[in-house]
Amino acid sequence: MAITAQFSALFDRSLQAYCEERSLNPTQLSEQQWYQLVAQVAHQAALQFFPKNTPLADTRKVNYLSMEFLVGRLLGNNLQNLGVYQYVVDEVAKYGKTLVDILEQETDPAFGNGGLGRLAACYLDSMASIAQPAVGYGLHYQYGLFKQSFDWAGRQYEEGDAWGRDFFPLQSHRADFRQAVGFAGEVRHITGDKYRWQPAWTIYGEAFDLPVVGYKGVQQPLRLWQGYSETAFDLAKFNDGEYLDSESMVIDASKITKVLYPNDNHQNGKELRLMQQYFHCACSVADILKNHLAKGRTLDQLAEFEVIQLNDTHPAIAIPELIRLLLDQYGYSWEKAWSICSKVFAYTNHTLLPEALEQWDQNLVAKLLPRHLIIIERINLELYQQVKACFSEDELANVWDETAIIANNRVRMANLCVVGSFAVNGVAQIHSDLVISDLFPAYAKLFNGRFHNVTNGITPRRWIRQANPLLSALLDQHIEGDWTQNLELLRQIKPLAENSAFQTAYAEIKQQNKQALAQVIEETLGIQVNQNAIFDVQIKRFHEYKRQHLNLLNIIATYQELKANPDMPFVPRVFIFAGKAAPGYFMAKQIIQAINNVAHVINHDPEMQGKLQVAFLPNYSVSLAEKIIPAADVSEQISLAGKEASGTGNMKLALNGAITLGTLDGANVEIAEFAGEENVVIFGHTVESVRELREKGYVAREYYEQDEVLRKAIDALADGSFAGGNQEIFEPLVYDLLNKDYFCVLADFASYREAQQEVAKRYQNQTAWLKSTILNTARLGSFSSDRSIRDYQTRIWKK
Ligand SMILES: *Cc1c(COP(=O)(O)O)cnc(C)c1O
């Protein structure tokens, strides 16, 4: 029976039962109730009608370990992938409901901070869609990423995100998949490589499975571990942890998965975070081994059937954990255990930022994971022998400084990952090159052939099909074959880039999407924006390296210019921001407040009405991204060159017809190559010229002194013009820019401003602009996460 017929039978039965239980008829159901019902039906359908994945002879199963999966709302996606979306649209219409409104009832599960977590979610979608056998392993946080709002002064305000899993039917509680996880305690040497670890306390992990429904593919689980303890215990015994300072976070074992740490690209070294990491790894590795053994296979065969992909270093302890099990539980020798282990793990590096490279205090590791520290020390010792054999005596000291896993009383997790993995990859070509040249040159020599690139991608099912139904319908009309399954088919619209009928259709879609976003902006912020203005979008986490303040300085300069020359020709512009700052990241929060304050002044200036407007939408999330992206004309990707590993927001925006205004950083480089240099706007220093700038000795203040436009913009931030005369509020931000400016905002200001003027100029020629945007859609098919997964298959996961 076709899925639709099976689905329709299940749907009818469930609707009847749901209504009978409540003594209601279907027309009386609220949208929330419809959501509950449709979600339950979809969940059952996914489990019952969709095949589970079985590995082919030449593939290994991928165990994707990630502390974050930013999945976003699932129901609409699952209905699409099940192929029953239109069926449900028609069914609920019979009762006067629209599916889009029903889907808005779903809470947006935010088990992630930003790009890294969203990447994991796109990869799960792609693996299920191209039938790469996989299990995603993560944590079932009780509180996802905080909710953001702005207070009266424009400051970020955070609230816990109790995402209400009690009303979240798209998961199954698998209480039977229980794992015990020990912490702290004593280690005794038994014989040879074998030790006995007697943990001081044990907690348990139980699994929640979210079925990932692939596009016309298979369903396979995202398995999320939640902690609980059988007996309450007193963590005060371990009372030198800083978390005890916080009254709102009285920790007991069952609270280990209570909250997602809200840091993006920054480590804060908290004990509870290390506990979460180990908990995640211990549950996942045990589950992998259990399933492997249950198939009648031996652990010697592990690498033939399984690969464990580490999404950044957060799950790095999985490496010593696997070795520990092989040695202490299964009786392998060190050599044998190491040989198995070093064929199983592959590591994805996501950052070069020093503050984001995880290092754990050796004493903390010794206390919480004493057995693992012994294993890490052994790996380090063997590494030293290898380094000594490979490098001359002159080189040795420097090489060991770079490669040692333990140095200055810190355990360096990236080093552990490089040494313990058979493959290491960066996430865009320029980033992968920098991993070799700047981060790990000695490792690259030592481990020849271990380093790779796999450029990130995004799933077209969510980021085009679901987010932009109008564009999808146009693509369906003009493309032969299913572009959702093979995004390279977008090439077929290349010849239409200059076709005026197609341009008109494409432009009308953009206009309708802008209208829909304008409505969201009005509902959220009470601002009516000019729908004919350029929608200029910067949506991403707030971080100094992403340089939202560079965007802001140009907005201030533009405002000042318009005030001084009210009649100058100007292409109207709406600057749209969204993004969260880590609660403890002072400078990022300053930038948020500054944008809100500038927005307030500009939006209340009658002279700016319909000319220059700034909309900062609160609480950036996957579902908000889905609303903003289809409406964007300009995609701001303005990080300092060398700092953004890849970015994926840049891909979503470009594919939806926004022109990239960016630096030569991360995947922008490849986007420019594929789209064509003439269809993007590139500005700013390059990796090489930043290096030269620093070698000369970068002095930010010189740019301030020599550039009047820049000076006036910064002065306006400093003199309280945007803060009701208060000169103190933005003093830290201004001081930092003038005296440090680690991310070279001032050095790129002039070039950025010119690029912005170039954008305005190009937009005035609508025919040329449309041609460019269409070519962006047509030429960027390779940024599908299906392509990324195939790269992983051929470069890394192959047998
Ligand atoms: C895509 C996405 C990101 C990543 O954005 P970048 O611009 O690549 O940093 C972050 N958050 C959400 C919700 C996203 O959808």
mmCIF file of N, CA and C in Angstrom, residues 605-710:
data_model
loop_
_atom_site.group_PDB
_atom_site.id
_atom_site.type_symbol
_atom_site.label_atom_id
_atom_site.label_comp_id
_atom_site.label_asym_id
_atom_site.label_seq_id
_atom_site.Cartn_x
_atom_site.Cartn_y
_atom_site.Cartn_z
ATOM 1 N N ASP A 605 12.963 58.766 13.923
ATOM 2 C CA ASP A 605 13.286 60.012 13.240
ATOM 3 C C ASP A 605 12.405 60.110 11.993
ATOM 4 N N PRO A 606 11.463 61.054 11.970
ATOM 5 C CA PRO A 606 10.525 61.130 10.846
ATOM 6 C C PRO A 606 11.225 61.265 9.497
ATOM 7 N N GLU A 607 12.391 61.871 9.492
ATOM 8 C CA GLU A 607 13.114 62.022 8.219
ATOM 9 C C GLU A 607 13.584 60.678 7.656
ATOM 10 N N MET A 608 13.670 59.678 8.503
ATOM 11 C CA MET A 608 14.197 58.391 8.050
ATOM 12 C C MET A 608 13.102 57.447 7.573
ATOM 13 N N GLN A 609 11.848 57.774 7.871
ATOM 14 C CA GLN A 609 10.707 56.930 7.504
ATOM 15 C C GLN A 609 10.801 56.415 6.074
ATOM 16 N N GLY A 610 10.817 55.122 5.922
ATOM 17 C CA GLY A 610 10.826 54.537 4.588
ATOM 18 C C GLY A 610 12.156 54.663 3.871
ATOM 19 N N LYS A 611 13.138 55.256 4.539
ATOM 20 C CA LYS A 611 14.433 55.482 3.903
ATOM 21 C C LYS A 611 15.484 54.580 4.538
ATOM 22 N N LEU A 612 15.643 54.800 5.828
ATOM 23 C CA LEU A 612 16.617 54.013 6.592
ATOM 24 C C LEU A 612 15.907 53.496 7.832
ATOM 25 N N GLN A 613 15.869 52.182 7.971
ATOM 26 C CA GLN A 613 15.188 51.585 9.127
ATOM 27 C C GLN A 613 16.004 50.403 9.647
ATOM 28 N N VAL A 614 15.860 50.151 10.930
ATOM 29 C CA VAL A 614 16.622 49.052 11.537
ATOM 30 C C VAL A 614 15.661 48.187 12.344
ATOM 31 N N ALA A 615 15.617 46.900 12.038
ATOM 32 C CA ALA A 615 14.725 45.981 12.754
ATOM 33 C C ALA A 615 15.555 44.862 13.376
ATOM 34 N N PHE A 616 15.579 44.835 14.683
ATOM 35 C CA PHE A 616 16.299 43.771 15.395
ATOM 36 C C PHE A 616 15.250 42.835 15.974
ATOM 37 N N LEU A 617 15.071 41.683 15.330
ATOM 38 C CA LEU A 617 14.059 40.723 15.783
ATOM 39 C C LEU A 617 14.626 39.882 16.924
ATOM 40 N N PRO A 618 13.912 39.802 18.037
ATOM 41 C CA PRO A 618 14.427 39.030 19.174
ATOM 42 C C PRO A 618 14.298 37.529 18.969
ATOM 43 N N ASN A 619 15.046 36.807 19.771
ATOM 44 C CA ASN A 619 14.952 35.350 19.884
ATOM 45 C C ASN A 619 15.177 34.619 18.565
ATOM 46 N N TYR A 620 16.361 34.818 17.993
ATOM 47 C CA TYR A 620 16.735 34.106 16.768
ATOM 48 C C TYR A 620 16.670 32.601 17.015
ATOM 49 N N SER A 621 16.091 31.897 16.077
ATOM 50 C CA SER A 621 15.892 30.456 16.199
ATOM 51 C C SER A 621 15.745 29.904 14.794
ATOM 52 N N VAL A 622 15.666 28.594 14.683
ATOM 53 C CA VAL A 622 15.505 27.993 13.362
ATOM 54 C C VAL A 622 14.204 28.486 12.720
ATOM 55 N N SER A 623 13.134 28.536 13.511
ATOM 56 C CA SER A 623 11.869 28.929 12.874
ATOM 57 C C SER A 623 11.867 30.397 12.462
ATOM 58 N N LEU A 624 12.574 31.246 13.222
ATOM 59 C CA LEU A 624 12.674 32.647 12.783
ATOM 60 C C LEU A 624 13.555 32.752 11.534
ATOM 61 N N ALA A 625 14.617 31.982 11.511
ATOM 62 C CA ALA A 625 15.488 31.972 10.329
ATOM 63 C C ALA A 625 14.684 31.606 9.081
ATOM 64 N N GLU A 626 13.779 30.645 9.228
ATOM 65 C CA GLU A 626 12.978 30.216 8.076
ATOM 66 C C GLU A 626 12.099 31.350 7.547
ATOM 67 N N LYS A 627 11.769 32.304 8.415
ATOM 68 C CA LYS A 627 10.941 33.429 7.968
ATOM 69 C C LYS A 627 11.774 34.557 7.365
ATOM 70 N N ILE A 628 12.980 34.747 7.904
ATOM 71 C CA ILE A 628 13.791 35.884 7.443
ATOM 72 C C ILE A 628 14.485 35.574 6.110
ATOM 73 N N ILE A 629 15.042 34.384 6.017
ATOM 74 C CA ILE A 629 15.923 34.069 4.885
ATOM 75 C C ILE A 629 15.274 34.237 3.503
ATOM 76 N N PRO A 630 14.043 33.763 3.315
ATOM 77 C CA PRO A 630 13.468 33.907 1.968
ATOM 78 C C PRO A 630 13.247 35.363 1.562
ATOM 79 N N ALA A 631 13.262 36.282 2.550
ATOM 80 C CA ALA A 631 12.954 37.685 2.267
ATOM 81 C C ALA A 631 14.198 38.554 2.120
ATOM 82 N N ALA A 632 15.372 37.960 2.222
ATOM 83 C CA ALA A 632 16.595 38.770 2.245
ATOM 84 C C ALA A 632 17.058 39.143 0.843
ATOM 85 N N ASP A 633 17.480 40.402 0.698
ATOM 86 C CA ASP A 633 18.139 40.834 -0.543
ATOM 87 C C ASP A 633 19.654 40.769 -0.399
ATOM 88 N N VAL A 634 20.133 41.109 0.804
ATOM 89 C CA VAL A 634 21.573 41.155 1.040
ATOM 90 C C VAL A 634 21.913 40.292 2.241
ATOM 91 N N SER A 635 22.951 39.481 2.111
ATOM 92 C CA SER A 635 23.400 38.570 3.163
ATOM 93 C C SER A 635 24.725 39.076 3.714
ATOM 94 N N GLU A 636 24.703 39.521 4.959
ATOM 95 C CA GLU A 636 25.919 40.083 5.574
ATOM 96 C C GLU A 636 26.768 38.953 6.160
ATOM 97 N N GLN A 637 27.956 38.762 5.584
ATOM 98 C CA GLN A 637 28.871 37.705 6.044
ATOM 99 C C GLN A 637 30.235 38.356 6.225
ATOM 100 N N ILE A 638 30.356 39.138 7.294
ATOM 101 C CA ILE A 638 31.415 40.137 7.363
ATOM 102 C C ILE A 638 32.440 39.872 8.467
ATOM 103 N N SER A 639 32.604 38.597 8.821
ATOM 104 C CA SER A 639 33.621 38.227 9.810
ATOM 105 C C SER A 639 35.012 38.628 9.335
ATOM 106 N N LEU A 640 35.918 38.803 10.294
ATOM 107 C CA LEU A 640 37.313 39.062 9.919
ATOM 108 C C LEU A 640 37.880 37.812 9.237
ATOM 109 N N ALA A 641 38.521 38.012 8.103
ATOM 110 C CA ALA A 641 39.042 36.871 7.334
ATOM 111 C C ALA A 641 39.902 35.973 8.221
ATOM 112 N N GLY A 642 39.610 34.675 8.162
ATOM 113 C CA GLY A 642 40.348 33.690 8.940
ATOM 114 C C GLY A 642 39.648 33.283 10.220
ATOM 115 N N LYS A 643 38.551 33.935 10.561
ATOM 116 C CA LYS A 643 37.918 33.668 11.855
ATOM 117 C C LYS A 643 36.655 32.816 11.756
ATOM 118 N N GLU A 644 35.888 32.936 10.688
ATOM 119 C CA GLU A 644 34.670 32.122 10.547
ATOM 120 C C GLU A 644 35.068 30.840 9.836
ATOM 121 N N ALA A 645 34.905 29.713 10.507
ATOM 122 C CA ALA A 645 35.381 28.473 9.919
ATOM 123 C C ALA A 645 34.689 28.205 8.579
ATOM 124 N N SER A 646 33.373 28.276 8.567
ATOM 125 C CA SER A 646 32.657 28.085 7.306
ATOM 126 C C SER A 646 31.471 29.032 7.214
ATOM 127 N N GLY A 647 30.574 28.914 8.202
ATOM 128 C CA GLY A 647 29.276 29.567 8.089
ATOM 129 C C GLY A 647 28.363 28.644 7.303
ATOM 130 N N THR A 648 27.072 28.693 7.641
ATOM 131 C CA THR A 648 26.070 27.997 6.841
ATOM 132 C C THR A 648 24.916 28.950 6.552
ATOM 133 N N GLY A 649 24.777 29.986 7.383
ATOM 134 C CA GLY A 649 23.782 31.020 7.105
ATOM 135 C C GLY A 649 24.045 31.622 5.730
ATOM 136 N N ASN A 650 25.316 31.805 5.403
ATOM 137 C CA ASN A 650 25.679 32.339 4.089
ATOM 138 C C ASN A 650 25.101 31.479 2.953
ATOM 139 N N MET A 651 25.100 30.151 3.130
ATOM 140 C CA MET A 651 24.583 29.257 2.081
ATOM 141 C C MET A 651 23.062 29.357 1.963
ATOM 142 N N LYS A 652 22.389 29.348 3.141
ATOM 143 C CA LYS A 652 20.922 29.422 3.130
ATOM 144 C C LYS A 652 20.466 30.691 2.417
ATOM 145 N N LEU A 653 21.115 31.805 2.753
ATOM 146 C CA LEU A 653 20.699 33.094 2.195
ATOM 147 C C LEU A 653 20.977 33.174 0.700
ATOM 148 N N ALA A 654 22.153 32.750 0.289
ATOM 149 C CA ALA A 654 22.499 32.861 -1.134
ATOM 150 C C ALA A 654 21.580 31.987 -1.983
ATOM 151 N N LEU A 655 21.302 30.776 -1.527
ATOM 152 C CA LEU A 655 20.424 29.893 -2.298
ATOM 153 C C LEU A 655 19.009 30.464 -2.420
ATOM 154 N N ASN A 656 18.602 31.249 -1.424
ATOM 155 C CA ASN A 656 17.283 31.867 -1.472
ATOM 156 C C ASN A 656 17.300 33.233 -2.161
ATOM 157 N N GLY A 657 18.387 33.518 -2.853
ATOM 158 C CA GLY A 657 18.396 34.713 -3.687
ATOM 159 C C GLY A 657 18.818 35.995 -2.993
ATOM 160 N N ALA A 658 19.711 35.898 -2.015
ATOM 161 C CA ALA A 658 20.311 37.107 -1.440
ATOM 162 C C ALA A 658 21.735 37.228 -1.965
ATOM 163 N N ILE A 659 22.160 38.465 -2.192
ATOM 164 C CA ILE A 659 23.526 38.697 -2.643
ATOM 165 C C ILE A 659 24.434 38.759 -1.410
ATOM 166 N N THR A 660 25.513 38.006 -1.455
ATOM 167 C CA THR A 660 26.452 37.980 -0.330
ATOM 168 C C THR A 660 27.309 39.228 -0.328
ATOM 169 N N LEU A 661 27.291 39.921 0.811
ATOM 170 C CA LEU A 661 28.226 41.016 1.043
ATOM 171 C C LEU A 661 29.194 40.469 2.081
ATOM 172 N N GLY A 662 30.381 40.107 1.641
ATOM 173 C CA GLY A 662 31.201 39.359 2.579
ATOM 174 C C GLY A 662 32.695 39.540 2.412
ATOM 175 N N THR A 663 33.392 39.066 3.431
ATOM 176 C CA THR A 663 34.851 38.990 3.384
ATOM 177 C C THR A 663 35.249 37.637 2.791
ATOM 178 N N LEU A 664 36.506 37.527 2.440
ATOM 179 C CA LEU A 664 36.997 36.242 1.928
ATOM 180 C C LEU A 664 37.296 35.328 3.104
ATOM 181 N N ASP A 665 36.231 34.806 3.699
ATOM 182 C CA ASP A 665 36.342 34.000 4.906
ATOM 183 C C ASP A 665 35.420 32.787 4.785
ATOM 184 N N GLY A 666 35.828 31.689 5.385
ATOM 185 C CA GLY A 666 34.981 30.506 5.439
ATOM 186 C C GLY A 666 34.454 30.128 4.065
ATOM 187 N N ALA A 667 33.201 29.711 4.050
ATOM 188 C CA ALA A 667 32.608 29.259 2.790
ATOM 189 C C ALA A 667 32.267 30.419 1.858
ATOM 190 N N ASN A 668 32.383 31.671 2.335
ATOM 191 C CA ASN A 668 32.175 32.795 1.412
ATOM 192 C C ASN A 668 33.081 32.662 0.195
ATOM 193 N N VAL A 669 34.289 32.177 0.441
ATOM 194 C CA VAL A 669 35.257 32.044 -0.643
ATOM 195 C C VAL A 669 34.700 31.126 -1.727
ATOM 196 N N GLU A 670 34.151 30.000 -1.296
ATOM 197 C CA GLU A 670 33.625 29.034 -2.263
ATOM 198 C C GLU A 670 32.312 29.524 -2.874
ATOM 199 N N ILE A 671 31.511 30.243 -2.076
ATOM 200 C CA ILE A 671 30.270 30.816 -2.618
ATOM 201 C C ILE A 671 30.619 31.787 -3.744
ATOM 202 N N ALA A 672 31.639 32.607 -3.529
ATOM 203 C CA ALA A 672 32.063 33.565 -4.559
ATOM 204 C C ALA A 672 32.549 32.833 -5.810
ATOM 205 N N GLU A 673 33.285 31.758 -5.610
ATOM 206 C CA GLU A 673 33.783 30.985 -6.764
ATOM 207 C C GLU A 673 32.638 30.397 -7.583
ATOM 208 N N PHE A 674 31.692 29.787 -6.879
ATOM 209 C CA PHE A 674 30.595 29.134 -7.601
ATOM 210 C C PHE A 674 29.627 30.146 -8.204
ATOM 211 N N ALA A 675 29.301 31.184 -7.427
ATOM 212 C CA ALA A 675 28.312 32.157 -7.916
ATOM 213 C C ALA A 675 28.914 33.024 -9.014
ATOM 214 N N GLY A 676 30.204 33.200 -8.977
ATOM 215 C CA GLY A 676 30.881 34.125 -9.889
ATOM 216 C C GLY A 676 31.157 35.425 -9.145
ATOM 217 N N GLU A 677 32.392 35.922 -9.266
ATOM 218 C CA GLU A 677 32.809 37.117 -8.517
ATOM 219 C C GLU A 677 31.854 38.295 -8.732
ATOM 220 N N GLU A 678 31.267 38.341 -9.959
ATOM 221 C CA GLU A 678 30.410 39.490 -10.275
ATOM 222 C C GLU A 678 29.040 39.382 -9.614
ATOM 223 N N ASN A 679 28.757 38.236 -8.987
ATOM 224 C CA ASN A 679 27.450 38.054 -8.356
ATOM 225 C C ASN A 679 27.499 38.051 -6.829
ATOM 226 N N VAL A 680 28.625 38.517 -6.307
ATOM 227 C CA VAL A 680 28.764 38.730 -4.859
ATOM 228 C C VAL A 680 29.490 40.062 -4.691
ATOM 229 N N VAL A 681 29.501 40.579 -3.474
ATOM 230 C CA VAL A 681 30.265 41.800 -3.209
ATOM 231 C C VAL A 681 31.270 41.486 -2.105
ATOM 232 N N ILE A 682 32.530 41.460 -2.496
ATOM 233 C CA ILE A 682 33.587 41.079 -1.563
ATOM 234 C C ILE A 682 34.348 42.334 -1.137
ATOM 235 N N PHE A 683 34.719 42.393 0.116
ATOM 236 C CA PHE A 683 35.459 43.557 0.613
ATOM 237 C C PHE A 683 36.429 43.092 1.702
ATOM 238 N N GLY A 684 37.269 44.010 2.122
ATOM 239 C CA GLY A 684 38.030 43.824 3.362
ATOM 240 C C GLY A 684 39.347 43.094 3.216
ATOM 241 N N HIS A 685 40.019 43.025 4.349
ATOM 242 C CA HIS A 685 41.314 42.358 4.384
ATOM 243 C C HIS A 685 41.172 40.861 4.130
ATOM 244 N N THR A 686 42.212 40.283 3.583
ATOM 245 C CA THR A 686 42.263 38.833 3.397
ATOM 246 C C THR A 686 43.070 38.234 4.545
ATOM 247 N N VAL A 687 43.081 36.911 4.597
ATOM 248 C CA VAL A 687 43.877 36.240 5.628
ATOM 249 C C VAL A 687 45.325 36.745 5.573
ATOM 250 N N GLU A 688 45.867 36.860 4.359
ATOM 251 C CA GLU A 688 47.269 37.291 4.220
ATOM 252 C C GLU A 688 47.440 38.738 4.650
ATOM 253 N N SER A 689 46.518 39.602 4.224
ATOM 254 C CA SER A 689 46.721 41.010 4.556
ATOM 255 C C SER A 689 46.459 41.295 6.040
ATOM 256 N N VAL A 690 45.607 40.478 6.671
ATOM 257 C CA VAL A 690 45.454 40.612 8.128
ATOM 258 C C VAL A 690 46.778 40.268 8.808
ATOM 259 N N ARG A 691 47.413 39.235 8.295
ATOM 260 C CA ARG A 691 48.704 38.817 8.860
ATOM 261 C C ARG A 691 49.729 39.944 8.740
ATOM 262 N N GLU A 692 49.772 40.564 7.566
ATOM 263 C CA GLU A 692 50.709 41.678 7.370
ATOM 264 C C GLU A 692 50.389 42.838 8.304
ATOM 265 N N LEU A 693 49.096 43.105 8.415
ATOM 266 C CA LEU A 693 48.635 44.186 9.292
ATOM 267 C C LEU A 693 49.144 43.967 10.716
ATOM 268 N N ARG A 694 49.028 42.742 11.183
ATOM 269 C CA ARG A 694 49.449 42.448 12.553
ATOM 270 C C ARG A 694 50.963 42.492 12.676
ATOM 271 N N GLU A 695 51.644 42.033 11.639
ATOM 272 C CA GLU A 695 53.110 42.044 11.706
ATOM 273 C C GLU A 695 53.645 43.473 11.776
ATOM 274 N N LYS A 696 52.990 44.367 11.043
ATOM 275 C CA LYS A 696 53.377 45.785 11.108
ATOM 276 C C LYS A 696 53.055 46.384 12.469
ATOM 277 N N GLY A 697 52.154 45.749 13.188
ATOM 278 C CA GLY A 697 51.676 46.296 14.452
ATOM 279 C C GLY A 697 50.410 47.086 14.193
ATOM 280 N N TYR A 698 49.271 46.438 14.414
ATOM 281 C CA TYR A 698 47.982 47.075 14.093
ATOM 282 C C TYR A 698 47.624 48.135 15.136
ATOM 283 N N VAL A 699 47.379 49.342 14.682
ATOM 284 C CA VAL A 699 46.959 50.418 15.585
ATOM 285 C C VAL A 699 45.603 50.932 15.124
ATOM 286 N N ALA A 700 44.552 50.485 15.798
ATOM 287 C CA ALA A 700 43.192 50.834 15.384
ATOM 288 C C ALA A 700 42.987 52.346 15.365
ATOM 289 N N ARG A 701 43.537 53.008 16.372
ATOM 290 C CA ARG A 701 43.280 54.436 16.528
ATOM 291 C C ARG A 701 43.705 55.258 15.299
ATOM 292 N N GLU A 702 44.698 54.769 14.569
ATOM 293 C CA GLU A 702 45.122 55.502 13.367
ATOM 294 C C GLU A 702 43.989 55.618 12.352
ATOM 295 N N TYR A 703 43.196 54.560 12.232
ATOM 296 C CA TYR A 703 42.070 54.611 11.283
ATOM 297 C C TYR A 703 41.050 55.622 11.774
ATOM 298 N N TYR A 704 40.850 55.638 13.060
ATOM 299 C CA TYR A 704 39.909 56.595 13.662
ATOM 300 C C TYR A 704 40.356 58.018 13.391
ATOM 301 N N GLU A 705 41.656 58.235 13.533
ATOM 302 C CA GLU A 705 42.153 59.598 13.352
ATOM 303 C C GLU A 705 42.142 60.037 11.892
ATOM 304 N N GLN A 706 42.355 59.079 10.997
ATOM 305 C CA GLN A 706 42.490 59.475 9.588
ATOM 306 C C GLN A 706 41.180 59.457 8.794
ATOM 307 N N ASP A 707 40.157 58.821 9.308
ATOM 308 C CA ASP A 707 38.911 58.682 8.542
ATOM 309 C C ASP A 707 37.798 59.434 9.268
ATOM 310 N N GLU A 708 37.398 60.554 8.683
ATOM 311 C CA GLU A 708 36.440 61.422 9.355
ATOM 312 C C GLU A 708 35.079 60.747 9.526
ATOM 313 N N VAL A 709 34.684 60.014 8.500
ATOM 314 C CA VAL A 709 33.371 59.355 8.560
ATOM 315 C C VAL A 709 33.342 58.348 9.714
ATOM 316 N N LEU A 710 34.397 57.580 9.789
ATOM 317 C CA LEU A 710 34.516 56.596 10.859
ATOM 318 C C LEU A 710 34.556 57.280 12.228
#
